[in-house]
XYZ file of C-alpha atoms in Angstrom:
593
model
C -18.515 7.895 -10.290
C -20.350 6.141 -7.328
C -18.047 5.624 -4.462
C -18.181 1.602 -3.227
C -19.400 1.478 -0.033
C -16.630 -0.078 1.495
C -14.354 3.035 0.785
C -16.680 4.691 3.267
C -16.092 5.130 7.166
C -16.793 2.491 9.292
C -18.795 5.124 11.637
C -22.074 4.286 12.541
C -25.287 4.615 9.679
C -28.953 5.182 9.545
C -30.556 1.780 8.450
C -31.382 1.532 4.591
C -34.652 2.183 3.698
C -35.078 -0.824 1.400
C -33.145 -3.680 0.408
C -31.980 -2.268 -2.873
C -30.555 0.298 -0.795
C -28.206 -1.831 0.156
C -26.875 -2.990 -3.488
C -26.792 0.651 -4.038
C -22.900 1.087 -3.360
C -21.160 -1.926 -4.762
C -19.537 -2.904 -7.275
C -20.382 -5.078 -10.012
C -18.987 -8.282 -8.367
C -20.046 -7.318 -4.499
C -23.447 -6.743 -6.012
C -23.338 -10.361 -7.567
C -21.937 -11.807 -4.848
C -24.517 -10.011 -2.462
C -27.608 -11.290 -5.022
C -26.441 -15.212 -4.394
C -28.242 -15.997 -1.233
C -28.587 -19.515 -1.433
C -26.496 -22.236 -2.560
C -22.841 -23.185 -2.154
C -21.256 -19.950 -3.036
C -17.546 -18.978 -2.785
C -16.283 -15.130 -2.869
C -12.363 -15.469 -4.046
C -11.685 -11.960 -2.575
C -7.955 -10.384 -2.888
C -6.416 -7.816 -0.911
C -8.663 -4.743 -0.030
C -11.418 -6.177 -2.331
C -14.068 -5.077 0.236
C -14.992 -8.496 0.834
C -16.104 -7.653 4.608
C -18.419 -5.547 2.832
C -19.489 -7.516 0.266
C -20.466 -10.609 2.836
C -22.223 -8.054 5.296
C -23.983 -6.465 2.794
C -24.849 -9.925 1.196
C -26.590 -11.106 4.872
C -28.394 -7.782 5.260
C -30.220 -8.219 1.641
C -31.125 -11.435 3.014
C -32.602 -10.370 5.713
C -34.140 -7.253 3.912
C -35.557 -9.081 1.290
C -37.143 -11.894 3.636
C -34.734 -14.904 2.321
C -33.140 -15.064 5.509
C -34.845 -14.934 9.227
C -32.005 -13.609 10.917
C -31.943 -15.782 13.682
C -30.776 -18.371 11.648
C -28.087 -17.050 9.941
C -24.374 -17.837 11.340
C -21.383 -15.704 10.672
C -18.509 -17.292 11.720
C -14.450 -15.979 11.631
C -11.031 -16.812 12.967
C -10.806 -14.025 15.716
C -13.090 -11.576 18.185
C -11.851 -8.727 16.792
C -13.495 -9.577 13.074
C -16.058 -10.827 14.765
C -17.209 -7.378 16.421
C -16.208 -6.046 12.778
C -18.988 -8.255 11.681
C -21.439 -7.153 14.071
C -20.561 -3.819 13.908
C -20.877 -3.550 10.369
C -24.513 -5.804 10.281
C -26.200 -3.859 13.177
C -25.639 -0.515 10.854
C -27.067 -1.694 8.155
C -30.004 -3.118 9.644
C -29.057 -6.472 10.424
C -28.631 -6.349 14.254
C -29.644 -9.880 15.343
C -27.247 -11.903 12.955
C -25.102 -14.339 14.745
C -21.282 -13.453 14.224
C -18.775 -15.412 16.037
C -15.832 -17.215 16.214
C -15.641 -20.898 15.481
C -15.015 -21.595 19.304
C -17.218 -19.150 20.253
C -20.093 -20.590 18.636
C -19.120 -24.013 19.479
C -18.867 -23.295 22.996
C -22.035 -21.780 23.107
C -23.730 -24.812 22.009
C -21.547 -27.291 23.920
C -22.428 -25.378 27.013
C -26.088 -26.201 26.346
C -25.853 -29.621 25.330
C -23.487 -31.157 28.025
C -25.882 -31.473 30.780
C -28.817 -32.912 28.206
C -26.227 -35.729 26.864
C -23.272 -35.953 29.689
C -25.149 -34.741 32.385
C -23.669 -32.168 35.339
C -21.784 -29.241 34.467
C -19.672 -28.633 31.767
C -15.879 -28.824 32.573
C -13.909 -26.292 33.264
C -11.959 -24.438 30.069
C -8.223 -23.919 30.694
C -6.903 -20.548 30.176
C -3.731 -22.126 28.878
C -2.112 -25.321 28.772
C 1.202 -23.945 30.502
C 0.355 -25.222 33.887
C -0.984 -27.971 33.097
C 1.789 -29.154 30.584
C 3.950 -28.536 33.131
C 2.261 -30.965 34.988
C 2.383 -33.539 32.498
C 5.966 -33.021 32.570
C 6.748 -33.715 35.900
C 4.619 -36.988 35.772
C 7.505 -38.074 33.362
C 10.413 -36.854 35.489
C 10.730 -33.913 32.692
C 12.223 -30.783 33.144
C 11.234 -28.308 30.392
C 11.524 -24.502 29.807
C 8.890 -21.852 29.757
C 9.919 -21.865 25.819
C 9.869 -25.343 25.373
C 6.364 -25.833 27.291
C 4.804 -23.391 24.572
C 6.556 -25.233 21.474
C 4.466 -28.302 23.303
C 1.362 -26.504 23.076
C 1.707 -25.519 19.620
C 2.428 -29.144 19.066
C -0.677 -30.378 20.854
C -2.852 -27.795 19.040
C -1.685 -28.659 15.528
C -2.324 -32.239 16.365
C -5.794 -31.438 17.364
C -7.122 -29.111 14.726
C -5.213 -31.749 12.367
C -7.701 -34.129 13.642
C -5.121 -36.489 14.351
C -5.554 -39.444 17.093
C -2.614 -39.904 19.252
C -1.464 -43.419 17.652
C -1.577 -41.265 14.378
C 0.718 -38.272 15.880
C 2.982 -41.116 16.955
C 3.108 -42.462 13.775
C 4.106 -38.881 12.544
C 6.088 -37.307 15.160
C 9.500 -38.380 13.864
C 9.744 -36.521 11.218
C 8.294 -33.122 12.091
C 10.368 -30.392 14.049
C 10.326 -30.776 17.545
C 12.461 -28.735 19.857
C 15.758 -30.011 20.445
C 15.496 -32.025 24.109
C 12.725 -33.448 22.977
C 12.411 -37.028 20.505
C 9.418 -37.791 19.130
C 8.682 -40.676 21.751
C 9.284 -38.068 24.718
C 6.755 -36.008 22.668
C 4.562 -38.799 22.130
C 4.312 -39.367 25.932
C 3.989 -36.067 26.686
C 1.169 -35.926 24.649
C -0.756 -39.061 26.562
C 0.133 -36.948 29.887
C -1.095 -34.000 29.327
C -4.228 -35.640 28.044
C -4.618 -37.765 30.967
C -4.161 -34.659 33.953
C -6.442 -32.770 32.091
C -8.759 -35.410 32.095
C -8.180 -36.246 35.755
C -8.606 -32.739 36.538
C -11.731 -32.543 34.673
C -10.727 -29.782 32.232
C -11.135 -28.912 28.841
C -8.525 -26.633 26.166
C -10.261 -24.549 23.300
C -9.286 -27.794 20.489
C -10.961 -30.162 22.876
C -14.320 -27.427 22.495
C -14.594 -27.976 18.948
C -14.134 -31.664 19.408
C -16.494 -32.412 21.806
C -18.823 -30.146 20.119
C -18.235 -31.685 16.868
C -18.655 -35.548 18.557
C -22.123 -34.712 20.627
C -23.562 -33.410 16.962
C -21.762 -36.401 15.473
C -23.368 -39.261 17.919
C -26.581 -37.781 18.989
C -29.260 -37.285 16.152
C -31.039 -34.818 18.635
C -28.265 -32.649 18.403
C -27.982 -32.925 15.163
C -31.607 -31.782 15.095
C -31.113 -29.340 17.063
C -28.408 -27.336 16.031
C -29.593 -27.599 12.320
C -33.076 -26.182 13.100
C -31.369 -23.059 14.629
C -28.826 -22.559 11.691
C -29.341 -22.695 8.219
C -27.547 -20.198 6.573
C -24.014 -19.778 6.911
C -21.246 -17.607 6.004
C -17.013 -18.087 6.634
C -14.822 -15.455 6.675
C -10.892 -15.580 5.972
C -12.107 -19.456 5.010
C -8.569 -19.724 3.934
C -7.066 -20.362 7.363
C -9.788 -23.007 7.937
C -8.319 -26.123 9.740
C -9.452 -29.408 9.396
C -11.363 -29.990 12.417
C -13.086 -26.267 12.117
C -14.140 -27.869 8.156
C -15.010 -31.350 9.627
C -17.384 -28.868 12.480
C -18.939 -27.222 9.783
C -19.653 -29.433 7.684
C -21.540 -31.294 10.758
C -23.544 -28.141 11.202
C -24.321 -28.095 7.922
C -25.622 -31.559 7.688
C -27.083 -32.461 4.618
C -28.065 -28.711 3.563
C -26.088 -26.433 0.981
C -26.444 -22.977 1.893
C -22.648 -21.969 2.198
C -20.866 -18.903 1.526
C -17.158 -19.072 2.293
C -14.718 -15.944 1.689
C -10.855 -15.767 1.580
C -7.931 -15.389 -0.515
C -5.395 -18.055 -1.039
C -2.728 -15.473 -0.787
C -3.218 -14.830 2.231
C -2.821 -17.799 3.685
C -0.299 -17.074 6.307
C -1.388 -19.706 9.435
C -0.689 -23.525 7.664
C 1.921 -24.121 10.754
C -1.047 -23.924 13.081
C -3.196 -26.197 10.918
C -4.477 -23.430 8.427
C -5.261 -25.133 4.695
C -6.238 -23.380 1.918
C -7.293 -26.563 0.347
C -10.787 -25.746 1.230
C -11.220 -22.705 -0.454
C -9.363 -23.782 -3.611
C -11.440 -27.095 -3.494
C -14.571 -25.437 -2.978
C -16.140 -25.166 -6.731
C -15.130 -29.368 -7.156
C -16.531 -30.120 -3.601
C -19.805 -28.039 -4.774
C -21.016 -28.735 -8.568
C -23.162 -26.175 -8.368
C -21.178 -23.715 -6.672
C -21.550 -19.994 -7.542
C -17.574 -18.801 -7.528
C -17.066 -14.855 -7.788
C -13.866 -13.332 -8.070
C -13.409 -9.782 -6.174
C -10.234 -8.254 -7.545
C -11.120 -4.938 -7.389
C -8.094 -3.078 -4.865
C -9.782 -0.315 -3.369
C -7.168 -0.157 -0.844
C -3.842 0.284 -2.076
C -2.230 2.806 -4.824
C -1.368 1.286 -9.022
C 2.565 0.941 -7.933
C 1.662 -0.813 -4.933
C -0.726 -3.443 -6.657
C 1.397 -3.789 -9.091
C 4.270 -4.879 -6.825
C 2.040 -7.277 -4.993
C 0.708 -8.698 -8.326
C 4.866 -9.305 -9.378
C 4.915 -10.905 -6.077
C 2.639 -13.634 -6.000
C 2.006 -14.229 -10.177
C 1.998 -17.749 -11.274
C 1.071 -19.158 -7.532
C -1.398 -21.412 -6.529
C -5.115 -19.772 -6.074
C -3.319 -16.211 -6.808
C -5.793 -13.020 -7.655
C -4.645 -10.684 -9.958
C -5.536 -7.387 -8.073
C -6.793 -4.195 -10.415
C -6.178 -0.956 -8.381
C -9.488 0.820 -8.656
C -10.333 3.880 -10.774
C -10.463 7.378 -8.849
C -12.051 10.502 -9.956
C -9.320 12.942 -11.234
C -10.130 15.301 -8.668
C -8.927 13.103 -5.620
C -5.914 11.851 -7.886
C -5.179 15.520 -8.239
C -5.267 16.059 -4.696
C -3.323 13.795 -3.334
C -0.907 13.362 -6.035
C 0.296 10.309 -7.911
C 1.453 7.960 -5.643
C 5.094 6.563 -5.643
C 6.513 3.711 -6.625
C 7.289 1.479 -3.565
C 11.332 1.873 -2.757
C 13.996 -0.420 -1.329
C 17.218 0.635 0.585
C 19.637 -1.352 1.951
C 21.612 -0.244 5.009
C 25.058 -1.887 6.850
C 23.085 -2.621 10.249
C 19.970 -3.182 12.057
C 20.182 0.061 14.028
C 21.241 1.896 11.164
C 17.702 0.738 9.783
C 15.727 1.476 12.158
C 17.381 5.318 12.928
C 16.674 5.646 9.024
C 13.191 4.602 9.052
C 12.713 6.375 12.333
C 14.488 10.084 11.076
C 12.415 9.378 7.463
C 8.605 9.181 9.922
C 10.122 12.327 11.821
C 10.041 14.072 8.389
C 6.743 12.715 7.556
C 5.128 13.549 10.569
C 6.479 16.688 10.243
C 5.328 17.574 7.283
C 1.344 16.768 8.424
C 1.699 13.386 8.026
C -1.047 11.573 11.046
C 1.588 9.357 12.918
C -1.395 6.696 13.085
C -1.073 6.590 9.270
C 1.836 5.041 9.883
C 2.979 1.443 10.327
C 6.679 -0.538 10.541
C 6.333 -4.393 9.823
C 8.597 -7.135 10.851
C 8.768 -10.462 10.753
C 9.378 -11.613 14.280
C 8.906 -9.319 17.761
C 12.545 -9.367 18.769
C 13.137 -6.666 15.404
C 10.856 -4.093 17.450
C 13.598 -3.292 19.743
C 15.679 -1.547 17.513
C 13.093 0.446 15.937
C 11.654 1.277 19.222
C 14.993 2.819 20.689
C 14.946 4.774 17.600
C 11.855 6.061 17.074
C 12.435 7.314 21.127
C 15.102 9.117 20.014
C 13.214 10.597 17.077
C 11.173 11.995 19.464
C 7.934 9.890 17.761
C 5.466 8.260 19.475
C 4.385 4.615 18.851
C 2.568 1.941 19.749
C 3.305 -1.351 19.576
C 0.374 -3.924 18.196
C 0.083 -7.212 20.195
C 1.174 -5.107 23.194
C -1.304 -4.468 26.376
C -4.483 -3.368 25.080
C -5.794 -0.288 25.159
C -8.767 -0.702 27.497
C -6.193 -2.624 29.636
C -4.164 0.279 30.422
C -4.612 1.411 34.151
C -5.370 5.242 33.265
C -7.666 4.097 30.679
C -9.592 1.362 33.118
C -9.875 4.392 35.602
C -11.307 6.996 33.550
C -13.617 4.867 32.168
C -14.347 3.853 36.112
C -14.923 7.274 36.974
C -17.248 7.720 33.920
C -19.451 4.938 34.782
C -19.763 6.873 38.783
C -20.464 10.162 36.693
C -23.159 8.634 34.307
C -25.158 7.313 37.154
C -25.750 10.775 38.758
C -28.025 13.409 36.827
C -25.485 15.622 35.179
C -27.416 17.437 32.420
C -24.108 18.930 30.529
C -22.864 18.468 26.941
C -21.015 15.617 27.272
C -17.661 16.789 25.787
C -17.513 18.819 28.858
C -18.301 15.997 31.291
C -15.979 13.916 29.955
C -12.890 16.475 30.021
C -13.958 17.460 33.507
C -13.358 13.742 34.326
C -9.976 13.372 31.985
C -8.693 16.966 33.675
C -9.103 15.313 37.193
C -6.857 12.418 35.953
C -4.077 15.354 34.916
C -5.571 15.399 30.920
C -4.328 18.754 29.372
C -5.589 20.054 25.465
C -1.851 20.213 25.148
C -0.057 17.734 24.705
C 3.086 17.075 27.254
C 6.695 17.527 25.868
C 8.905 14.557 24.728
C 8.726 11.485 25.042
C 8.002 8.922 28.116
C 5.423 7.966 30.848
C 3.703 11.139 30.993
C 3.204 11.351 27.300
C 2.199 8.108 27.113
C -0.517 8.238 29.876
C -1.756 11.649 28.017
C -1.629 9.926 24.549
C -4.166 7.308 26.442
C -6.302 9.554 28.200
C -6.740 12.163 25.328
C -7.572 9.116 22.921
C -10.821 8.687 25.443
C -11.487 12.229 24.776
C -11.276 11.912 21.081
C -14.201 9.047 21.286
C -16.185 11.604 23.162
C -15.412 14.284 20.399
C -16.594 11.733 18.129
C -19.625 10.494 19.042
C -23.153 11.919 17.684
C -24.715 14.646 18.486
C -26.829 14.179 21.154
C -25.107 11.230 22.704
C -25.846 11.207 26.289
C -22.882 10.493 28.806
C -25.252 6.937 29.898
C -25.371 6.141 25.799
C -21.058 7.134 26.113
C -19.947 4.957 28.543
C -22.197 2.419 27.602
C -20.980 2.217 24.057
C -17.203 2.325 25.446
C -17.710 -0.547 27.563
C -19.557 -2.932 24.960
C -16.125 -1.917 22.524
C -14.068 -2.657 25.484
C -16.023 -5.826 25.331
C -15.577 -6.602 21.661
C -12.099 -5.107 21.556
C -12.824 -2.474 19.474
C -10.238 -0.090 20.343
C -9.793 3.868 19.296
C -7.005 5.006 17.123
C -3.904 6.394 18.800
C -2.016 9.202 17.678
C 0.901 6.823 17.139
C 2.818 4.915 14.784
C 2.260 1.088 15.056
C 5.117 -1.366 15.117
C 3.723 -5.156 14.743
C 4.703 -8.458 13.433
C 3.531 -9.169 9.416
C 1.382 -11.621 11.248
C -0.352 -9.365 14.026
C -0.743 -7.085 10.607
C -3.419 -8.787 8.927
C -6.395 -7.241 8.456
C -5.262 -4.075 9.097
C -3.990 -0.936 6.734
C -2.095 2.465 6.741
C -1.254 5.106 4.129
C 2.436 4.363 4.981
C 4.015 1.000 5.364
C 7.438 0.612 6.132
C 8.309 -2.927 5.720
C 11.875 -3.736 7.376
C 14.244 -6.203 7.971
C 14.054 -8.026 4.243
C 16.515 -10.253 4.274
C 17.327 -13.993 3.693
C 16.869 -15.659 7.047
C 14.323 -12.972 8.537
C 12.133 -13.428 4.850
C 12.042 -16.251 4.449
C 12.500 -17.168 8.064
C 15.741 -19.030 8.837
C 13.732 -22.292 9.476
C 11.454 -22.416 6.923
C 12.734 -25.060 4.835
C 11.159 -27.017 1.516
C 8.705 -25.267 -1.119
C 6.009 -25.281 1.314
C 7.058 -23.140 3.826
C 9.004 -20.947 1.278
C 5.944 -20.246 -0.037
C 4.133 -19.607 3.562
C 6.659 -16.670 3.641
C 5.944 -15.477 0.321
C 2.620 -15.248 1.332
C 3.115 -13.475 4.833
C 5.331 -10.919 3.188
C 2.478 -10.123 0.351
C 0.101 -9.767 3.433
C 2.624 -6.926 4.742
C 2.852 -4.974 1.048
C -1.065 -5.003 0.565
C -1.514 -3.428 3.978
C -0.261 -0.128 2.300
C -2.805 2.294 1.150
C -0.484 4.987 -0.908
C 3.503 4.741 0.458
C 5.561 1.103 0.796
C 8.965 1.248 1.850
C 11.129 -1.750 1.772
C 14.499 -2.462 3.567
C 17.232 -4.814 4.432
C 20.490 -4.513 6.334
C 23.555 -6.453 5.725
C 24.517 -7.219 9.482
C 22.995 -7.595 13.295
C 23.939 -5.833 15.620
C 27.869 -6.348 16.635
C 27.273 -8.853 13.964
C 29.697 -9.381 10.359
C 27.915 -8.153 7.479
C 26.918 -11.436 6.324
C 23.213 -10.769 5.472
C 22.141 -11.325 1.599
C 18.962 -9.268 0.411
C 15.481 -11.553 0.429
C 15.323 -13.769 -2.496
C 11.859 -11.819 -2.756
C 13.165 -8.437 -3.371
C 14.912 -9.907 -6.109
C 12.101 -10.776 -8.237
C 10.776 -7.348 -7.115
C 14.177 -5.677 -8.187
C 13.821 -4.944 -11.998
C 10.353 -2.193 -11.482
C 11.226 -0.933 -7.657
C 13.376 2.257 -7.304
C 16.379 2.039 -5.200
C 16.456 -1.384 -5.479
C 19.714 -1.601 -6.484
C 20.960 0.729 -3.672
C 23.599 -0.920 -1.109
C 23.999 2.016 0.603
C 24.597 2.466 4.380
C 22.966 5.044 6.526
């Protein structure tokens, strides 16, 4: 059977030939979905559907087939990460010139042109972060607050902004939402009308105010308007699930008049609503657009039957829900990697009785030829890491933890790829695997890896990851073409695999996938969260914890303990397991380890 081409690597490919080329590899739906180019069109696309595939390849037979001119084509998404994904992926199939940003990327772009046309001077300055500045604000008021209170503020002012809520409206509002504790809503209130007025004093703009000021200059100048709709006709939204109200009200501005839309996402998945996130948009779309053209991508090419399955048990009967269909595979790779298990669920007495579990069960694994990057542990908040990092030390396996410094941050990293840059200028004609581990060895870089577990290791786990990019790259591939390609991923964030197992947050998880998920620390008040009260937010946690089960590819471990640390065992399993209970083996286990 053909092989969809988002099953493929994500490695570099030769530009199609034609446009039908590019319809070659998907499925039925991708291949519909790819054939609507214009119009309101909306891609309902579950877990591992290949809709980052389907939307690229859907822009690239635009621009193949002469529908599109590529320069006016905007792909827009939620982070810079997917939005290098999006490059990435259009530049190798021929699309190179396609616009692919973030929402604030884009509308900084364009605000930065149009301020000194309609305000005149230079733009003002973007903060960083509101700490300082709300700190500010504070003392203005004779208020005292806490590094931890100061960022609850800023969440507050954000969701208040992408809300598109005026400050008489917040005030109107603010007592009954959850503000932190030495705070009432008229302290907030104020605090709100400070913050506004130093930053305005200062002459300083935050990333909300971007999209506002971009969204009022299209709004209240027709030129603008003009403008920005002659360079941009043809649009496309990713994850247009976690689409806020003042991103939609932006959008719809650029749009103007015009209809040629295509929005992806997946209700399910909606896992950002406390930040402003609504999935109302996506579910609304086919009512908002008569005509719309709605395609369903259910199609898992991702994860294994069992684990579909338990994801489908998970979220049946909810609003906007796909039913996922794990896809067919040829009896020959079934045979060869065997069936793959149902997902299991143990129960343990303690939090560090968890984690040594999980850790002793990825020493096995890894062990037995298991890639320790094919592994992942989820939890729901950061503090959980701790635990599982002590233990996966003592396990003697290495890890890294997502969310943590980046790679290309790291100092031995920043200096070898210093020390490439010096070598690249000079004319060294050598194959450039043995350039580069001339330049790694000088930074203490061994083939062999270093016993244990600790700084050493970890600096060698850094440097050899360089060296695996340079095994990697084409043949051919001069050091100049190298380092140039490691800086623009530096740039964009792209960052090499590590030959480690990742801890993150179910949050910092999306978007990502491993053969082996270990999901940990199911229990009522970690999932659902202790403060997530009402339907609503039930439901939010519902939804992160189906994120965390469809990032498995083949093996999904779930787990709970009974107590915290030095805590009673007071702990009750998650009221999700329990509707997972009755097809999950070992569910029933209370066993301690």
């Amino acid at each position: 059977m053909m092989t969809p081409a988002h099953s493929q690597p994500s490695n570099p490919v030769s530009t199609p030939r034609n446009a039908e080329d590019l319809l070659s590899g998907l499925d039925a739906d991708q291949r519909m979905a790819a054939e609507a180019m214009l119009g309101p069109v909306c891609l309902l696309a579950g877990a591992g559907t290949g809709k980052t595939t389907a939307i690229t390849h859907r822009i690239a037979y635009g621009v193949a087939t002469g529908v599109y001119s590529p320069s006016r084509v905007m792909a827009l998404t939620f982070t810079s990460r997917a939005a290098a994904e999006l490059r990435g992926r259009l530049r190798n199939l021929g699309a190179p010139t396609v616009a692919a940003r973030t929402f604030h990327a884009a509308a900084l772009s364009q605000l930065g042109f149009f301020w000194p046309q309609v305000i005149g001077g230079t733009m003002p300055r973007i903060l960083d972060s509101k700490g300082r500045v709300l700190g500010h604000a504070a003392e203005t008021l004779k208020l005292k607050l806490d590094t931890a209170t100061l960022r609850d503020l800023a969440a507050e002012i954000e969701w208040r902004k992408v809300s598109r809520l005026t400050l008489n409206q917040y005030a109107a509002i603010a007592p009954g939402r959850a503000l932190p504790a030495m705070l009432d809503a008229d302290k907030m209130v104020a605090l709100h009308r400070a913050y506004e007025d130093v930053k305005d004093e200062r002459r300083q703009l935050d990333f909300e105010d971007v999209l506002l000021a971009t969204a009022g200059m299209i709004e209240c100048e027709p030129r603008v308007a003009q403008q920005v709709r002659e360079q941009y006709r043809f649009f496309v939204i990713d994850e247009y699930q976690d689409v806020s109200p003042l991103q939609q009200y932006l959008l719809e501005l650029w749009l103007g008049e015009r209809q040629d839309l295509c929005v992806v996402g997946d209700a399910s998945q909606t896992i950002y609503s406390f930040a402003g996130a609504s999935s109302k948009y996506l579910l609304g779309f086919g009512s908002r657009y008569e005509n719309a053209k709605v395609v369903r991508l259910e199609q898992n090419y991702r994860s294994a039957p069992p684990i579909v399955a338990t994801a489908n048990r998970l979220m049946r009967g909810r609003p906007g829900a796909l039913t996922l269909v794990a896809s067919p595979v040829d009896r020959a790779a079934e045979a060869a990697r065997g069936l793959a298990p149902e997902p299991t669920v143990n129960a343990y007495q303690t939090d560090s009785a968890e984690a040594r579990a999980v850790a002793g069960q990825i020493a096995d694994q890894i062990a037995s030829g298991t890639r320790p990057q094919d592994i992942a542990v989820l939890y729901r908040i950061n503090v959980q890491g701790a635990a599982l990092e002590t233990a996966l030390n003592d396990a003697g396996v290495s890890y890294q933890l997502r969310g943590g410094t980046r790679f290309f941050d790291l100092p031995e990293v920043k200096q070898a790829l210093m020390m490439l840059k010096g070598a690249s200028v000079a004319a060294i004609d050598e194959p450039l695997f043995k350039t580069v581990s001339d330049v790694l060895r000088s930074l203490g870089w061994t083939q062999t890896a270093p016993e244990g577990r600790g700084a050493i290791r970890d600096r060698w786990e850094s440097l050899n990851a360089v060296m695996g990019m340079a095994e990697a790259a084409p043949p051919a591939t001069t050091l100049r073409q190298f380092v140039d390609e490691i800086f623009a991923r530096s740039a964009a964030q792209h960052e090499p695999t590590m030959a480690a197992v990742t801890l993150a947050t179910l949050h910092s998880a999306k978007g990502l996938e491993w053969d082996t998920v270990y999901l940990v620390g199911l229990s009522e008040g970690l999932v659902p969260i202790t403060y997530a009260k009402g339907f609503d937010a039930i439901d939010e946690e519902r939804r992160l914890l189906y994120v965390g089960i469809t990032r498995a590819r083949q093996r999904l471990h779930l787990s709970w303990a009974a107590a915290g640390q030095g805590r009673a065992a007071d702990r009750q399993p998650s009221r999700f397991l329990e509707e997972l209970r009755s097809r999950t083996p070992g569910a029933a286990s209370t066993r301690g380890v």
